[in-house]
Amino acid sequence: MDKKIDKLALVSVMLCFFAMGFVDLVGIASNYVKKDLGLNDATANVFPSLVFFWFLIFSVPTGMLMNKIGRKKTVLLSLAVTVVSLLLPVFGESFALMLVSFSLLGIGNALMQTSLNPLVATVVRGGHLASTLTFGQFVKAIASFMAPYIAAWGATQAIPTFGLGWRVLFPIYMLIGMAASLMLLATPIQEEGRAFEGDVAPNVGKQFAACFSLLGKPIVLLSFIGIMCHVGIDVGTNTTAPKILMERLGMTLDDAAFATSLYFIFRTLGCLTGSLLLRFVNNRLFFVVSISMMALSMLGLFTGESKLVLYTAIALVGYGNSNVFSLIFARALQSVPEKQNEVSGLMIMGLFGGTVFPLIMGFASDAMGQAGAVLVMAIGVAYLFSYTKNVR
């Protein structure tokens, strides 16, 4: 593969990373649905939980699907499902319709996250996998922090948005998803080798068993739990930060939506700087500093009563959590290099943490306010501290 094709392929997969970021609209969208339909926290948090529930079901089968049809075709399938999920809210925002839309969004994202990260390993030759994955997370974060701004613009501006209001977000992202699909389809990517040719089990049951047996390796299991905590904190902050501002500062939802954007702005900055620093800085040191920032943010979110403290805490968790996924994911892939598709499926299954954390946080916040939700996230931060010794 010549250098020109390599660069074209890299641009193509980075646009797919942007489409991967569409899943993060679920945080601000669930707040608008809660407002429009008059839901409580526990019910509204079903939406982000439902999105990430599908990672539990589809991640490992997607790893096996990649063995059959290849990584690029699997990413294309994920984009098709994502585009359909973004089309549905154009027709309304009933509880049932949004459940179906968010379910398809979760399924598409499970397919995408499982297949796109290994596709990067195909495109990027040699080292720097962690830094390239982090740059992909930077591109993904751009889509993430744009979502609340687009939703708030649709909800408040005077120019007609086809009667969609905040839901104008969906068709805008749908068009970008279609563009990503067409560009990837037109990009030649040669998937060499596989680590999977002679060792694919002869039936589905044995393939599942062989895949899940990798959790018997301590580093794979610990990384799986680490991904669960990372995503739980990510989705939890995305969903809870506006609620904290409304609860303690009396903000309206449209004003408090800035909290989600602030989180993703600092996640974006963290990914951008991390993609550069991880080429030179000791990975373990970088990981410790990141988790320390997250710990400080939990303290600020739990006790803060002023805009300055709360905004600082949101920025800290955004920056601190920005590189955790890439470091853990790269560590897991490198631990079993001959089983990268299967390990990828297991790691993306860990995004199920985005289901577990918001559900528990919803009940905790209904019981004791948003401080209860912060306590749940703090447990995840504590685990990530314990993972430090596994970072090379």
Coordinates of C-alpha atoms in Angstrom, one line a residue:
M1 CA 0.0 0.0 0.0
D2 CA 1.6 3.3 -1.0
K3 CA 1.8 6.4 1.1
K4 CA -0.9 8.2 -0.8
I5 CA -3.4 5.3 -0.2
D6 CA -2.3 5.2 3.4
K7 CA -3.2 8.8 3.9
L8 CA -6.5 8.5 2.1
A9 CA -7.4 5.5 4.3
L10 CA -6.4 7.4 7.4
V11 CA -8.6 10.4 6.5
S12 CA -11.5 8.0 5.7
V13 CA -11.3 6.1 9.0
M14 CA -11.0 9.4 10.9
L15 CA -14.3 10.6 9.3
C16 CA -15.7 7.3 10.6
F17 CA -14.5 8.2 14.1
F18 CA -16.5 11.4 13.7
A19 CA -19.6 9.3 13.0
M20 CA -18.7 7.2 16.0
G21 CA -19.2 10.3 18.1
F22 CA -22.9 10.5 17.2
V23 CA -23.6 8.1 20.1
D24 CA -22.7 10.8 22.6
L25 CA -25.8 12.8 21.6
V26 CA -27.7 10.5 23.8
G27 CA -26.8 12.5 26.9
I28 CA -28.3 15.8 25.9
A29 CA -31.0 14.1 23.9
S30 CA -32.2 12.2 27.0
N31 CA -32.4 15.5 28.9
Y32 CA -34.6 17.0 26.2
V33 CA -36.8 13.9 26.0
K34 CA -37.1 14.0 29.8
K35 CA -38.3 17.6 29.6
D36 CA -40.7 17.0 26.6
L37 CA -42.3 13.8 28.0
G38 CA -42.2 14.8 31.7
L39 CA -40.0 11.8 32.8
N40 CA -38.1 11.3 36.1
D41 CA -34.4 10.7 36.2
A42 CA -34.6 6.9 36.5
T43 CA -36.9 6.7 33.4
A44 CA -34.9 9.2 31.4
N45 CA -31.7 7.4 32.1
V46 CA -33.2 4.4 30.3
F47 CA -32.3 6.0 27.0
P48 CA -28.5 6.2 27.5
S49 CA -28.6 2.8 29.3
L50 CA -30.5 1.3 26.3
V51 CA -27.9 2.7 23.8
F52 CA -25.0 1.0 25.6
F53 CA -27.0 -2.2 26.4
W54 CA -26.5 -3.4 22.9
F55 CA -22.7 -3.4 23.3
L56 CA -23.2 -6.4 25.6
I57 CA -25.2 -8.2 23.0
F58 CA -23.4 -7.3 19.7
S59 CA -19.7 -6.7 20.5
V60 CA -18.4 -10.3 20.6
P61 CA -20.6 -11.4 17.6
T62 CA -19.2 -8.4 15.7
G63 CA -15.7 -9.6 16.4
M64 CA -16.6 -12.9 14.8
L65 CA -18.3 -11.2 11.9
M66 CA -15.1 -9.3 11.1
N67 CA -13.5 -12.7 10.8
K68 CA -16.0 -13.6 8.1
I69 CA -16.4 -10.4 6.0
G70 CA -13.5 -8.2 7.1
R71 CA -13.1 -5.0 9.1
K72 CA -14.0 -2.5 6.4
K73 CA -17.3 -4.2 5.5
T74 CA -18.2 -4.4 9.1
V75 CA -17.6 -0.6 9.6
L76 CA -19.8 0.0 6.5
L77 CA -22.6 -2.1 8.0
S78 CA -22.3 -0.1 11.2
L79 CA -22.6 3.2 9.4
A80 CA -25.8 2.0 7.6
V81 CA -27.4 1.1 10.9
T82 CA -26.4 4.4 12.4
V83 CA -27.9 6.4 9.4
V84 CA -31.2 4.6 9.9
S85 CA -31.2 5.3 13.6
L86 CA -30.8 9.0 12.9
L87 CA -33.6 9.1 10.4
L88 CA -36.3 7.9 12.8
P89 CA -36.5 10.9 15.1
V90 CA -37.4 13.1 12.1
F91 CA -40.8 11.5 12.3
G92 CA -41.5 12.3 16.0
E93 CA -40.3 11.9 19.5
S94 CA -42.7 9.5 21.1
F95 CA -41.3 7.3 23.9
A96 CA -41.5 4.2 21.7
L97 CA -40.0 5.8 18.6
M98 CA -37.0 7.2 20.6
L99 CA -36.5 3.8 22.2
V100 CA -36.2 2.2 18.7
S101 CA -33.9 5.0 17.5
F102 CA -31.6 4.9 20.4
S103 CA -31.5 1.1 20.2
L104 CA -30.4 1.2 16.6
L105 CA -27.9 3.9 17.4
G106 CA -26.4 1.6 20.1
I107 CA -26.3 -1.4 17.8
G108 CA -24.7 0.7 15.0
N109 CA -22.1 2.1 17.5
A110 CA -21.4 -1.4 18.9
L111 CA -20.6 -2.6 15.4
M112 CA -18.5 0.5 14.7
Q113 CA -16.4 0.6 17.8
T114 CA -15.7 -3.1 17.6
S115 CA -14.5 -3.0 14.0
L116 CA -13.1 0.6 13.5
N117 CA -10.4 0.3 16.2
P118 CA -8.9 -2.8 14.6
L119 CA -9.2 -1.2 11.2
V120 CA -6.9 1.5 12.4
A121 CA -4.4 -1.2 13.3
T122 CA -4.6 -2.2 9.7
V123 CA -4.1 1.3 8.3
V124 CA -1.4 2.4 10.7
R125 CA 1.7 0.4 10.1
G126 CA 4.3 0.1 12.8
G127 CA 4.0 1.8 16.2
H128 CA 2.0 4.7 17.5
L129 CA -1.3 2.7 17.7
A130 CA -2.2 4.3 21.1
S131 CA -1.6 7.8 19.8
T132 CA -3.5 7.2 16.6
L133 CA -6.4 5.8 18.5
T134 CA -6.3 8.8 20.7
F135 CA -6.4 11.1 17.7
G136 CA -9.4 9.2 16.5
Q137 CA -11.0 9.9 19.9
F138 CA -10.2 13.6 19.4
V139 CA -12.1 13.5 16.1
K140 CA -14.9 11.6 17.8
A141 CA -15.1 14.2 20.5
I142 CA -15.6 17.0 18.0
A143 CA -19.0 15.3 17.1
S144 CA -19.7 14.8 20.8
F145 CA -19.3 18.5 21.9
M146 CA -21.1 19.8 18.8
A147 CA -24.3 17.9 19.6
P148 CA -25.5 20.0 22.6
Y149 CA -24.9 23.2 20.6
I150 CA -26.8 22.0 17.6
A151 CA -29.7 20.7 19.9
A152 CA -29.8 24.0 21.8
W153 CA -29.7 26.0 18.5
G154 CA -32.6 23.9 17.2
A155 CA -34.6 24.4 20.4
T156 CA -34.1 28.2 20.8
Q157 CA -33.4 29.9 17.5
A158 CA -36.1 31.7 15.5
I159 CA -35.3 30.3 12.1
P160 CA -37.6 27.4 11.3
T161 CA -36.0 23.9 11.6
F162 CA -38.8 22.0 9.8
G163 CA -40.7 21.7 13.0
L164 CA -38.0 19.5 14.5
G165 CA -36.7 21.9 17.2
W166 CA -33.8 20.3 19.1
R167 CA -34.3 17.1 16.9
V168 CA -32.7 18.9 14.0
L169 CA -29.6 17.4 15.4
F170 CA -30.5 14.0 13.9
P171 CA -30.8 14.8 10.2
I172 CA -27.6 16.9 10.3
Y173 CA -25.7 14.0 11.7
M174 CA -27.4 11.6 9.4
L175 CA -26.1 13.5 6.4
I176 CA -22.5 13.4 7.8
G177 CA -22.9 9.6 8.4
M178 CA -23.9 9.1 4.8
A179 CA -20.8 11.0 3.7
A180 CA -18.6 8.9 5.9
S181 CA -20.1 5.7 4.4
L182 CA -19.5 6.9 0.8
M183 CA -15.9 7.9 1.5
L184 CA -15.0 4.6 3.2
L185 CA -16.7 2.6 0.4
A186 CA -14.6 4.4 -2.1
T187 CA -11.3 4.0 -0.2
P188 CA -9.2 0.9 -0.9
I189 CA -7.9 -0.7 2.3
Q190 CA -6.0 -3.9 2.1
E191 CA -6.6 -6.1 5.1
E192 CA -3.6 -8.3 5.3
G193 CA -2.9 -11.3 7.3
R194 CA -5.4 -12.2 9.9
A195 CA -4.5 -13.5 12.7
F196 CA -7.6 -15.7 12.3
E197 CA -7.1 -18.0 9.5
G198 CA -6.3 -21.4 10.8
D199 CA -7.7 -20.9 14.3
V200 CA -11.4 -20.0 13.8
A201 CA -13.5 -22.5 15.6
P202 CA -15.8 -24.6 13.4
N203 CA -19.1 -23.5 15.0
V204 CA -20.5 -20.5 16.6
G205 CA -20.7 -22.0 20.1
K206 CA -17.0 -22.8 20.0
Q207 CA -16.2 -19.4 18.6
F208 CA -18.0 -17.7 21.5
A209 CA -16.3 -20.0 24.0
A210 CA -12.9 -19.3 22.5
C211 CA -13.6 -15.6 22.6
F212 CA -14.9 -15.4 26.2
S213 CA -12.0 -17.7 27.4
L214 CA -9.7 -14.7 26.7
L215 CA -11.3 -13.1 29.9
G216 CA -9.3 -15.8 31.7
K217 CA -6.2 -13.8 31.0
P218 CA -6.0 -11.3 33.9
I219 CA -4.9 -8.3 31.8
V220 CA -7.9 -8.8 29.4
L221 CA -10.4 -9.1 32.3
L222 CA -8.9 -6.1 34.1
S223 CA -9.0 -4.1 30.9
F224 CA -12.6 -5.1 30.3
I225 CA -13.6 -3.7 33.7
G226 CA -11.5 -0.6 33.1
I227 CA -13.4 0.1 29.9
M228 CA -16.7 -0.4 31.7
C229 CA -15.6 2.3 34.3
H230 CA -14.3 4.7 31.7
V231 CA -17.5 4.6 29.6
G232 CA -19.7 4.7 32.8
I233 CA -18.0 7.9 33.9
D234 CA -18.2 9.3 30.3
V235 CA -21.9 8.7 29.8
G236 CA -22.6 9.5 33.5
T237 CA -21.0 12.9 33.2
N238 CA -22.6 13.6 29.8
T239 CA -26.0 12.9 31.3
T240 CA -25.6 14.2 34.8
A241 CA -23.6 17.4 34.4
P242 CA -26.6 19.5 33.1
K243 CA -28.7 18.1 35.9
I244 CA -26.2 19.2 38.5
L245 CA -26.2 22.8 37.2
M246 CA -30.0 22.9 37.1
E247 CA -30.2 21.5 40.7
R248 CA -27.6 23.7 42.3
L249 CA -27.6 26.9 40.2
G250 CA -31.2 26.9 39.0
M251 CA -30.3 27.0 35.3
T252 CA -32.7 26.1 32.5
L253 CA -32.0 23.0 30.4
D254 CA -31.0 25.1 27.4
D255 CA -28.4 27.0 29.5
A256 CA -27.3 23.9 31.4
A257 CA -26.7 22.0 28.1
F258 CA -23.4 24.0 27.9
A259 CA -22.1 21.6 30.6
T260 CA -22.2 18.7 28.2
S261 CA -20.4 20.8 25.6
L262 CA -17.8 21.9 28.1
Y263 CA -17.1 18.2 29.0
F264 CA -16.6 17.3 25.4
I265 CA -14.5 20.4 24.6
F266 CA -12.0 19.3 27.3
R267 CA -12.3 15.7 26.1
T268 CA -11.4 17.0 22.7
L269 CA -8.4 19.0 24.0
G270 CA -7.3 16.0 26.0
C271 CA -7.4 13.7 23.0
L272 CA -5.6 16.2 20.8
T273 CA -2.8 16.8 23.3
G274 CA -2.7 13.2 24.3
S275 CA -2.2 12.0 20.8
L276 CA 1.0 14.2 20.8
L277 CA 2.2 13.6 24.4
L278 CA 1.7 9.8 24.3
R279 CA 4.5 9.6 21.7
F280 CA 7.0 11.0 24.2
V281 CA 5.6 10.7 27.8
N282 CA 5.6 7.6 29.9
N283 CA 2.2 6.0 29.4
R284 CA 1.8 5.0 33.1
L285 CA 2.7 8.6 34.3
F286 CA 0.2 10.0 31.8
F287 CA -2.5 7.6 33.1
V288 CA -1.9 8.5 36.7
V289 CA -2.1 12.2 36.0
S290 CA -5.3 11.6 34.1
I291 CA -7.0 9.6 36.8
S292 CA -5.9 12.1 39.4
M293 CA -7.7 14.9 37.5
M294 CA -10.8 12.7 37.4
A295 CA -10.6 12.2 41.2
L296 CA -10.4 15.9 41.8
S297 CA -13.4 16.4 39.5
M298 CA -15.5 14.0 41.5
L299 CA -14.8 16.0 44.6
G300 CA -15.8 19.2 42.9
L301 CA -19.0 17.7 41.4
F302 CA -19.9 16.3 44.8
T303 CA -19.3 19.5 46.9
G304 CA -19.4 22.3 44.4
E305 CA -22.1 25.0 44.7
S306 CA -20.6 27.7 42.5
K307 CA -20.4 27.9 38.7
L308 CA -16.6 28.2 38.8
V309 CA -16.1 25.0 40.9
L310 CA -18.6 23.0 38.9
Y311 CA -17.3 24.1 35.5
T312 CA -13.8 23.4 36.6
A313 CA -14.8 19.9 37.8
I314 CA -16.5 19.2 34.5
A315 CA -13.4 20.3 32.6
L316 CA -11.2 18.1 34.7
V317 CA -13.2 15.0 34.2
G318 CA -13.4 15.7 30.5
Y319 CA -9.7 16.1 30.1
G320 CA -8.8 13.3 32.5
N321 CA -11.1 10.8 30.9
S322 CA -10.1 11.6 27.3
N323 CA -7.2 9.2 26.9
V324 CA -8.2 6.4 29.3
F325 CA -10.0 4.4 26.6
S326 CA -7.0 4.5 24.1
L327 CA -4.5 3.4 26.7
I328 CA -6.6 0.5 28.0
F329 CA -7.7 -0.6 24.6
A330 CA -4.2 -0.5 23.1
R331 CA -2.9 -2.4 26.2
A332 CA -5.5 -5.1 25.7
L333 CA -4.9 -5.5 21.9
Q334 CA -1.2 -5.8 22.4
S335 CA -1.6 -8.4 25.2
V336 CA -3.0 -11.0 22.7
P337 CA -1.8 -9.8 19.2
E338 CA -2.9 -13.0 17.5
K339 CA -6.6 -12.5 18.7
Q340 CA -7.1 -8.8 18.1
N341 CA -10.6 -9.1 16.6
E342 CA -11.8 -11.1 19.5
V343 CA -10.1 -8.9 22.1
S344 CA -11.6 -5.9 20.4
G345 CA -15.1 -7.4 20.7
L346 CA -14.6 -8.1 24.4
M347 CA -13.3 -4.5 25.1
I348 CA -16.2 -2.9 23.2
M349 CA -18.5 -5.2 25.1
G350 CA -17.1 -3.3 28.1
L351 CA -19.0 -0.2 26.9
F352 CA -21.9 -1.9 28.5
G353 CA -20.7 0.2 31.5
G354 CA -22.7 2.9 29.7
T355 CA -25.8 1.0 30.6
V356 CA -24.9 -0.1 34.2
F357 CA -23.7 3.3 35.5
P358 CA -26.6 5.5 34.3
L359 CA -29.2 3.1 35.6
I360 CA -27.6 3.0 39.1
M361 CA -27.0 6.8 38.9
G362 CA -30.6 7.4 38.1
F363 CA -31.8 5.6 41.2
A364 CA -29.1 7.2 43.3
S365 CA -30.0 10.7 42.1
D366 CA -33.7 10.1 42.7
A367 CA -32.9 9.0 46.2
M368 CA -30.3 11.7 47.3
G369 CA -30.0 14.2 44.5
Q370 CA -27.2 14.5 41.9
A371 CA -24.6 13.9 44.6
G372 CA -25.7 10.3 44.6
A373 CA -24.9 10.0 40.9
V374 CA -21.5 11.5 41.5
L375 CA -20.7 8.9 44.2
V376 CA -21.5 6.1 41.7
M377 CA -19.0 7.6 39.2
A378 CA -16.4 8.0 42.0
I379 CA -16.4 4.2 42.4
G380 CA -15.3 3.9 38.8
V381 CA -12.5 6.4 39.3
A382 CA -11.3 4.4 42.3
Y383 CA -11.1 1.2 40.1
L384 CA -9.1 3.1 37.4
F385 CA -6.5 4.0 40.0
S386 CA -6.1 0.3 40.8
Y387 CA -5.5 -0.4 37.0
T388 CA -2.5 1.9 36.9
K389 CA 0.0 -0.9 37.6
N390 CA -1.1 -2.6 34.3
V391 CA -0.2 0.3 32.1
R392 CA 3.1 -0.1 30.4

